[in-house]
Amino acid sequence: MKKVLAAGSLAAAAVLLAACGSGQVGGSGGNSVQNNKQLALIPGVQAEPFYISMQCGAQAEAQKLGYTLTTSAPQKFDAALQTEKVNALGSNPPAALLIAPTDDTAMLAPIQQVASRGTKIVQVDTSLKDSGIAVSSISSDNTEGGKLAAKTLAELVGGKQGSVLVLDTIAGTSTTAARAAGFADELKNHPNLKSIGVQFTQNEPEQAAAKVTAALASTPDLIGIFATNLNTGEGAATGLRNAGKIGQVNLVGFDASPSEVDGLRSGEYQALIAQDPAMIGQQGVDQAVAALEGKPVTKTLTAPLHSITKATMDSNQQYFYKQQC
């Protein structure tokens, strides 16, 4: 079952705590999570505007509903580092864990360990291949987001022919993989555009910049780049800037961080596909609390996406990510 979320606002700081009231929670787990109004959020990586915005939305909703939310994010988008954060929940697990799994397979075992102690699991943004462990999963429709990126790029280039590069993050990341797949699928409808494949960047801007430099050297007719997230987009912009190709190669980025918005305004990006991370965080808390209190829970929720160009950015400011609440 899918529902579409309404657009919301954004923002936040890297690690926040919200002190809230106490009370009885009817969780179905062991005694360690009984009478527990503690929620935990473990996003994909710290200090990234998308996850900061998600954290703000989650924290505001938790406080509104009388729960306490603690956020702990790994320094990098890495399964081993995120596993440490999950394991640190230890013998005092939260009533519910909101998590953006950094690997759709490797994160299963540590999340299962938390669930086995009675904690409700809600997936936000990314998800595991095994969908059974989570009571709810909330994310953008990333396949459609990739398709929207391809349609946007096709509109930007008109009927001009050329090659297109896709920059992905880390193999096994469900969200960006879906974006790349949706982009490739839609690109088939635009015969003037030819994909030269997907390059993985390990979610490092420096690697994305290097991939762009190599593609420019090997592909003289490169006309477009689709960057599947913030870091790949920032790296792609750097690569184009270093080569003097800003504006000559159309860059479509995913997300709408402050740096990406600045890049759109200055012409480094030609379009952004914006998500609504604050709403994802808010709905993650809503679903977690519903599960804890024995209320109906929606298994899958899908957030909307928005294609923003320089010409339309002023009317779409509500979708820009922020770095503080």
mmCIF file with all atom_site columns, N, CA and C in Angstrom, residues 31-66:
data_model
loop_
_atom_site.group_PDB
_atom_site.id
_atom_site.type_symbol
_atom_site.label_atom_id
_atom_site.label_alt_id
_atom_site.label_comp_id
_atom_site.label_asym_id
_atom_site.label_entity_id
_atom_site.label_seq_id
_atom_site.pdbx_PDB_ins_code
_atom_site.Cartn_x
_atom_site.Cartn_y
_atom_site.Cartn_z
_atom_site.occupancy
_atom_site.B_iso_or_equiv
_atom_site.pdbx_formal_charge
_atom_site.auth_seq_id
_atom_site.auth_comp_id
_atom_site.auth_asym_id
_atom_site.auth_atom_id
_atom_site.pdbx_PDB_model_num
ATOM 1   N N  . ASN A 1 31 ? 10.805 -6.662 28.102 1.00 0.00 ? 31 ASN A N  1
ATOM 2   C CA . ASN A 1 31 ? 10.659 -5.714 29.184 1.00 0.00 ? 31 ASN A CA 1
ATOM 3   C C  . ASN A 1 31 ? 11.546 -4.487 29.018 1.00 0.00 ? 31 ASN A C  1
ATOM 4   N N  . SER A 1 32 ? 12.649 -4.624 28.273 1.00 0.00 ? 32 SER A N  1
ATOM 5   C CA . SER A 1 32 ? 13.590 -3.520 28.136 1.00 0.00 ? 32 SER A CA 1
ATOM 6   C C  . SER A 1 32 ? 12.987 -2.324 27.412 1.00 0.00 ? 32 SER A C  1
ATOM 7   N N  . VAL A 1 33 ? 11.931 -2.528 26.642 1.00 0.00 ? 33 VAL A N  1
ATOM 8   C CA . VAL A 1 33 ? 11.316 -1.390 25.961 1.00 0.00 ? 33 VAL A CA 1
ATOM 9   C C  . VAL A 1 33 ? 9.915  -1.073 26.493 1.00 0.00 ? 33 VAL A C  1
ATOM 10  N N  . GLN A 1 34 ? 9.508  -1.731 27.560 1.00 0.00 ? 34 GLN A N  1
ATOM 11  C CA . GLN A 1 34 ? 8.230  -1.390 28.163 1.00 0.00 ? 34 GLN A CA 1
ATOM 12  C C  . GLN A 1 34 ? 8.361  -0.053 28.905 1.00 0.00 ? 34 GLN A C  1
ATOM 13  N N  . ASN A 1 35 ? 7.278  0.692  29.011 1.00 0.00 ? 35 ASN A N  1
ATOM 14  C CA . ASN A 1 35 ? 7.260  1.987  29.692 1.00 0.00 ? 35 ASN A CA 1
ATOM 15  C C  . ASN A 1 35 ? 8.346  2.918  29.156 1.00 0.00 ? 35 ASN A C  1
ATOM 16  N N  . ASN A 1 36 ? 8.584  2.848  27.854 1.00 0.00 ? 36 ASN A N  1
ATOM 17  C CA . ASN A 1 36 ? 9.720  3.531  27.245 1.00 0.00 ? 36 ASN A CA 1
ATOM 18  C C  . ASN A 1 36 ? 9.201  4.490  26.176 1.00 0.00 ? 36 ASN A C  1
ATOM 19  N N  . LYS A 1 37 ? 9.478  5.762  26.344 1.00 0.00 ? 37 LYS A N  1
ATOM 20  C CA . LYS A 1 37 ? 9.066  6.742  25.340 1.00 0.00 ? 37 LYS A CA 1
ATOM 21  C C  . LYS A 1 37 ? 10.284 7.297  24.611 1.00 0.00 ? 37 LYS A C  1
ATOM 22  N N  . GLN A 1 38 ? 11.315 6.492  24.528 1.00 0.00 ? 38 GLN A N  1
ATOM 23  C CA . GLN A 1 38 ? 12.554 6.890  23.874 1.00 0.00 ? 38 GLN A CA 1
ATOM 24  C C  . GLN A 1 38 ? 12.585 6.385  22.427 1.00 0.00 ? 38 GLN A C  1
ATOM 25  N N  . LEU A 1 39 ? 12.802 7.296  21.483 1.00 0.00 ? 39 LEU A N  1
ATOM 26  C CA . LEU A 1 39 ? 12.999 6.948  20.079 1.00 0.00 ? 39 LEU A CA 1
ATOM 27  C C  . LEU A 1 39 ? 14.438 7.260  19.705 1.00 0.00 ? 39 LEU A C  1
ATOM 28  N N  . ALA A 1 40 ? 14.966 6.491  18.775 1.00 0.00 ? 40 ALA A N  1
ATOM 29  C CA . ALA A 1 40 ? 16.321 6.742  18.272 1.00 0.00 ? 40 ALA A CA 1
ATOM 30  C C  . ALA A 1 40 ? 16.265 6.892  16.762 1.00 0.00 ? 40 ALA A C  1
ATOM 31  N N  . LEU A 1 41 ? 17.080 7.807  16.248 1.00 0.00 ? 41 LEU A N  1
ATOM 32  C CA . LEU A 1 41 ? 17.237 7.992  14.806 1.00 0.00 ? 41 LEU A CA 1
ATOM 33  C C  . LEU A 1 41 ? 18.701 7.797  14.453 1.00 0.00 ? 41 LEU A C  1
ATOM 34  N N  . ILE A 1 42 ? 18.971 6.870  13.533 1.00 0.00 ? 42 ILE A N  1
ATOM 35  C CA . ILE A 1 42 ? 20.322 6.671  13.023 1.00 0.00 ? 42 ILE A CA 1
ATOM 36  C C  . ILE A 1 42 ? 20.268 6.902  11.517 1.00 0.00 ? 42 ILE A C  1
ATOM 37  N N  . PRO A 1 43 ? 20.618 8.113  11.072 1.00 0.00 ? 43 PRO A N  1
ATOM 38  C CA . PRO A 1 43 ? 20.604 8.415  9.632  1.00 0.00 ? 43 PRO A CA 1
ATOM 39  C C  . PRO A 1 43 ? 21.822 7.828  8.932  1.00 0.00 ? 43 PRO A C  1
ATOM 40  N N  . GLY A 1 44 ? 21.962 8.144  7.645  1.00 0.00 ? 44 GLY A N  1
ATOM 41  C CA . GLY A 1 44 ? 23.036 7.544  6.866  1.00 0.00 ? 44 GLY A CA 1
ATOM 42  C C  . GLY A 1 44 ? 24.409 8.121  7.141  1.00 0.00 ? 44 GLY A C  1
ATOM 43  N N  . VAL A 1 45 ? 24.450 9.436  7.415  1.00 0.00 ? 45 VAL A N  1
ATOM 44  C CA . VAL A 1 45 ? 25.744 10.094 7.636  1.00 0.00 ? 45 VAL A CA 1
ATOM 45  C C  . VAL A 1 45 ? 25.492 11.411 8.355  1.00 0.00 ? 45 VAL A C  1
ATOM 46  N N  . GLN A 1 46 ? 26.462 11.853 9.142  1.00 0.00 ? 46 GLN A N  1
ATOM 47  C CA . GLN A 1 46 ? 26.295 13.096 9.886  1.00 0.00 ? 46 GLN A CA 1
ATOM 48  C C  . GLN A 1 46 ? 26.605 14.318 9.024  1.00 0.00 ? 46 GLN A C  1
ATOM 49  N N  . ALA A 1 47 ? 26.073 15.453 9.440  1.00 0.00 ? 47 ALA A N  1
ATOM 50  C CA . ALA A 1 47 ? 26.382 16.761 8.860  1.00 0.00 ? 47 ALA A CA 1
ATOM 51  C C  . ALA A 1 47 ? 25.981 16.907 7.401  1.00 0.00 ? 47 ALA A C  1
ATOM 52  N N  . GLU A 1 48 ? 25.020 16.110 6.931  1.00 0.00 ? 48 GLU A N  1
ATOM 53  C CA . GLU A 1 48 ? 24.525 16.238 5.567  1.00 0.00 ? 48 GLU A CA 1
ATOM 54  C C  . GLU A 1 48 ? 23.143 16.883 5.617  1.00 0.00 ? 48 GLU A C  1
ATOM 55  N N  . PRO A 1 49 ? 22.907 17.950 4.854  1.00 0.00 ? 49 PRO A N  1
ATOM 56  C CA . PRO A 1 49 ? 21.639 18.681 4.965  1.00 0.00 ? 49 PRO A CA 1
ATOM 57  C C  . PRO A 1 49 ? 20.389 17.818 4.812  1.00 0.00 ? 49 PRO A C  1
ATOM 58  N N  . PHE A 1 50 ? 20.424 16.809 3.953  1.00 0.00 ? 50 PHE A N  1
ATOM 59  C CA . PHE A 1 50 ? 19.246 15.950 3.804  1.00 0.00 ? 50 PHE A CA 1
ATOM 60  C C  . PHE A 1 50 ? 18.902 15.293 5.141  1.00 0.00 ? 50 PHE A C  1
ATOM 61  N N  . TYR A 1 51 ? 19.899 14.700 5.781  1.00 0.00 ? 51 TYR A N  1
ATOM 62  C CA . TYR A 1 51 ? 19.625 13.988 7.030  1.00 0.00 ? 51 TYR A CA 1
ATOM 63  C C  . TYR A 1 51 ? 19.418 14.948 8.197  1.00 0.00 ? 51 TYR A C  1
ATOM 64  N N  . ILE A 1 52 ? 20.047 16.113 8.160  1.00 0.00 ? 52 ILE A N  1
ATOM 65  C CA . ILE A 1 52 ? 19.776 17.125 9.172  1.00 0.00 ? 52 ILE A CA 1
ATOM 66  C C  . ILE A 1 52 ? 18.311 17.554 9.083  1.00 0.00 ? 52 ILE A C  1
ATOM 67  N N  . SER A 1 53 ? 17.838 17.768 7.859  1.00 0.00 ? 53 SER A N  1
ATOM 68  C CA . SER A 1 53 ? 16.439 18.154 7.653  1.00 0.00 ? 53 SER A CA 1
ATOM 69  C C  . SER A 1 53 ? 15.495 17.055 8.125  1.00 0.00 ? 53 SER A C  1
ATOM 70  N N  . MET A 1 54 ? 15.846 15.815 7.825  1.00 0.00 ? 54 MET A N  1
ATOM 71  C CA . MET A 1 54 ? 15.042 14.682 8.296  1.00 0.00 ? 54 MET A CA 1
ATOM 72  C C  . MET A 1 54 ? 14.997 14.659 9.821  1.00 0.00 ? 54 MET A C  1
ATOM 73  N N  . GLN A 1 55 ? 16.151 14.877 10.453 1.00 0.00 ? 55 GLN A N  1
ATOM 74  C CA . GLN A 1 55 ? 16.229 14.866 11.904 1.00 0.00 ? 55 GLN A CA 1
ATOM 75  C C  . GLN A 1 55 ? 15.341 15.936 12.516 1.00 0.00 ? 55 GLN A C  1
ATOM 76  N N  . CYS A 1 56 ? 15.341 17.129 11.908 1.00 0.00 ? 56 CYS A N  1
ATOM 77  C CA . CYS A 1 56 ? 14.503 18.208 12.436 1.00 0.00 ? 56 CYS A CA 1
ATOM 78  C C  . CYS A 1 56 ? 13.022 17.847 12.367 1.00 0.00 ? 56 CYS A C  1
ATOM 79  N N  . GLY A 1 57 ? 12.607 17.292 11.233 1.00 0.00 ? 57 GLY A N  1
ATOM 80  C CA . GLY A 1 57 ? 11.214 16.895 11.103 1.00 0.00 ? 57 GLY A CA 1
ATOM 81  C C  . GLY A 1 57 ? 10.836 15.827 12.120 1.00 0.00 ? 57 GLY A C  1
ATOM 82  N N  . ALA A 1 58 ? 11.743 14.866 12.319 1.00 0.00 ? 58 ALA A N  1
ATOM 83  C CA . ALA A 1 58 ? 11.489 13.782 13.277 1.00 0.00 ? 58 ALA A CA 1
ATOM 84  C C  . ALA A 1 58 ? 11.458 14.311 14.701 1.00 0.00 ? 58 ALA A C  1
ATOM 85  N N  . GLN A 1 59 ? 12.396 15.165 15.030 1.00 0.00 ? 59 GLN A N  1
ATOM 86  C CA . GLN A 1 59 ? 12.472 15.674 16.396 1.00 0.00 ? 59 GLN A CA 1
ATOM 87  C C  . GLN A 1 59 ? 11.251 16.506 16.761 1.00 0.00 ? 59 GLN A C  1
ATOM 88  N N  . ALA A 1 60 ? 10.826 17.378 15.853 1.00 0.00 ? 60 ALA A N  1
ATOM 89  C CA . ALA A 1 60 ? 9.653  18.209 16.126 1.00 0.00 ? 60 ALA A CA 1
ATOM 90  C C  . ALA A 1 60 ? 8.413  17.344 16.340 1.00 0.00 ? 60 ALA A C  1
ATOM 91  N N  . GLU A 1 61 ? 8.284  16.282 15.527 1.00 0.00 ? 61 GLU A N  1
ATOM 92  C CA . GLU A 1 61 ? 7.110  15.419 15.657 1.00 0.00 ? 61 GLU A CA 1
ATOM 93  C C  . GLU A 1 61 ? 7.161  14.601 16.945 1.00 0.00 ? 61 GLU A C  1
ATOM 94  N N  . ALA A 1 62 ? 8.347  14.130 17.308 1.00 0.00 ? 62 ALA A N  1
ATOM 95  C CA . ALA A 1 62 ? 8.484  13.370 18.551 1.00 0.00 ? 62 ALA A CA 1
ATOM 96  C C  . ALA A 1 62 ? 8.097  14.232 19.754 1.00 0.00 ? 62 ALA A C  1
ATOM 97  N N  . GLN A 1 63 ? 8.586  15.449 19.781 1.00 0.00 ? 63 GLN A N  1
ATOM 98  C CA . GLN A 1 63 ? 8.260  16.346 20.881 1.00 0.00 ? 63 GLN A CA 1
ATOM 99  C C  . GLN A 1 63 ? 6.762  16.625 20.932 1.00 0.00 ? 63 GLN A C  1
ATOM 100 N N  . LYS A 1 64 ? 6.176  16.809 19.771 1.00 0.00 ? 64 LYS A N  1
ATOM 101 C CA . LYS A 1 64 ? 4.732  17.056 19.691 1.00 0.00 ? 64 LYS A CA 1
ATOM 102 C C  . LYS A 1 64 ? 3.934  15.892 20.275 1.00 0.00 ? 64 LYS A C  1
ATOM 103 N N  . LEU A 1 65 ? 4.417  14.672 20.046 1.00 0.00 ? 65 LEU A N  1
ATOM 104 C CA . LEU A 1 65 ? 3.684  13.481 20.484 1.00 0.00 ? 65 LEU A CA 1
ATOM 105 C C  . LEU A 1 65 ? 4.089  13.008 21.881 1.00 0.00 ? 65 LEU A C  1
ATOM 106 N N  . GLY A 1 66 ? 4.999  13.730 22.539 1.00 0.00 ? 66 GLY A N  1
ATOM 107 C CA . GLY A 1 66 ? 5.379  13.371 23.907 1.00 0.00 ? 66 GLY A CA 1
ATOM 108 C C  . GLY A 1 66 ? 6.440  12.314 24.011 1.00 0.00 ? 66 GLY A C  1
#
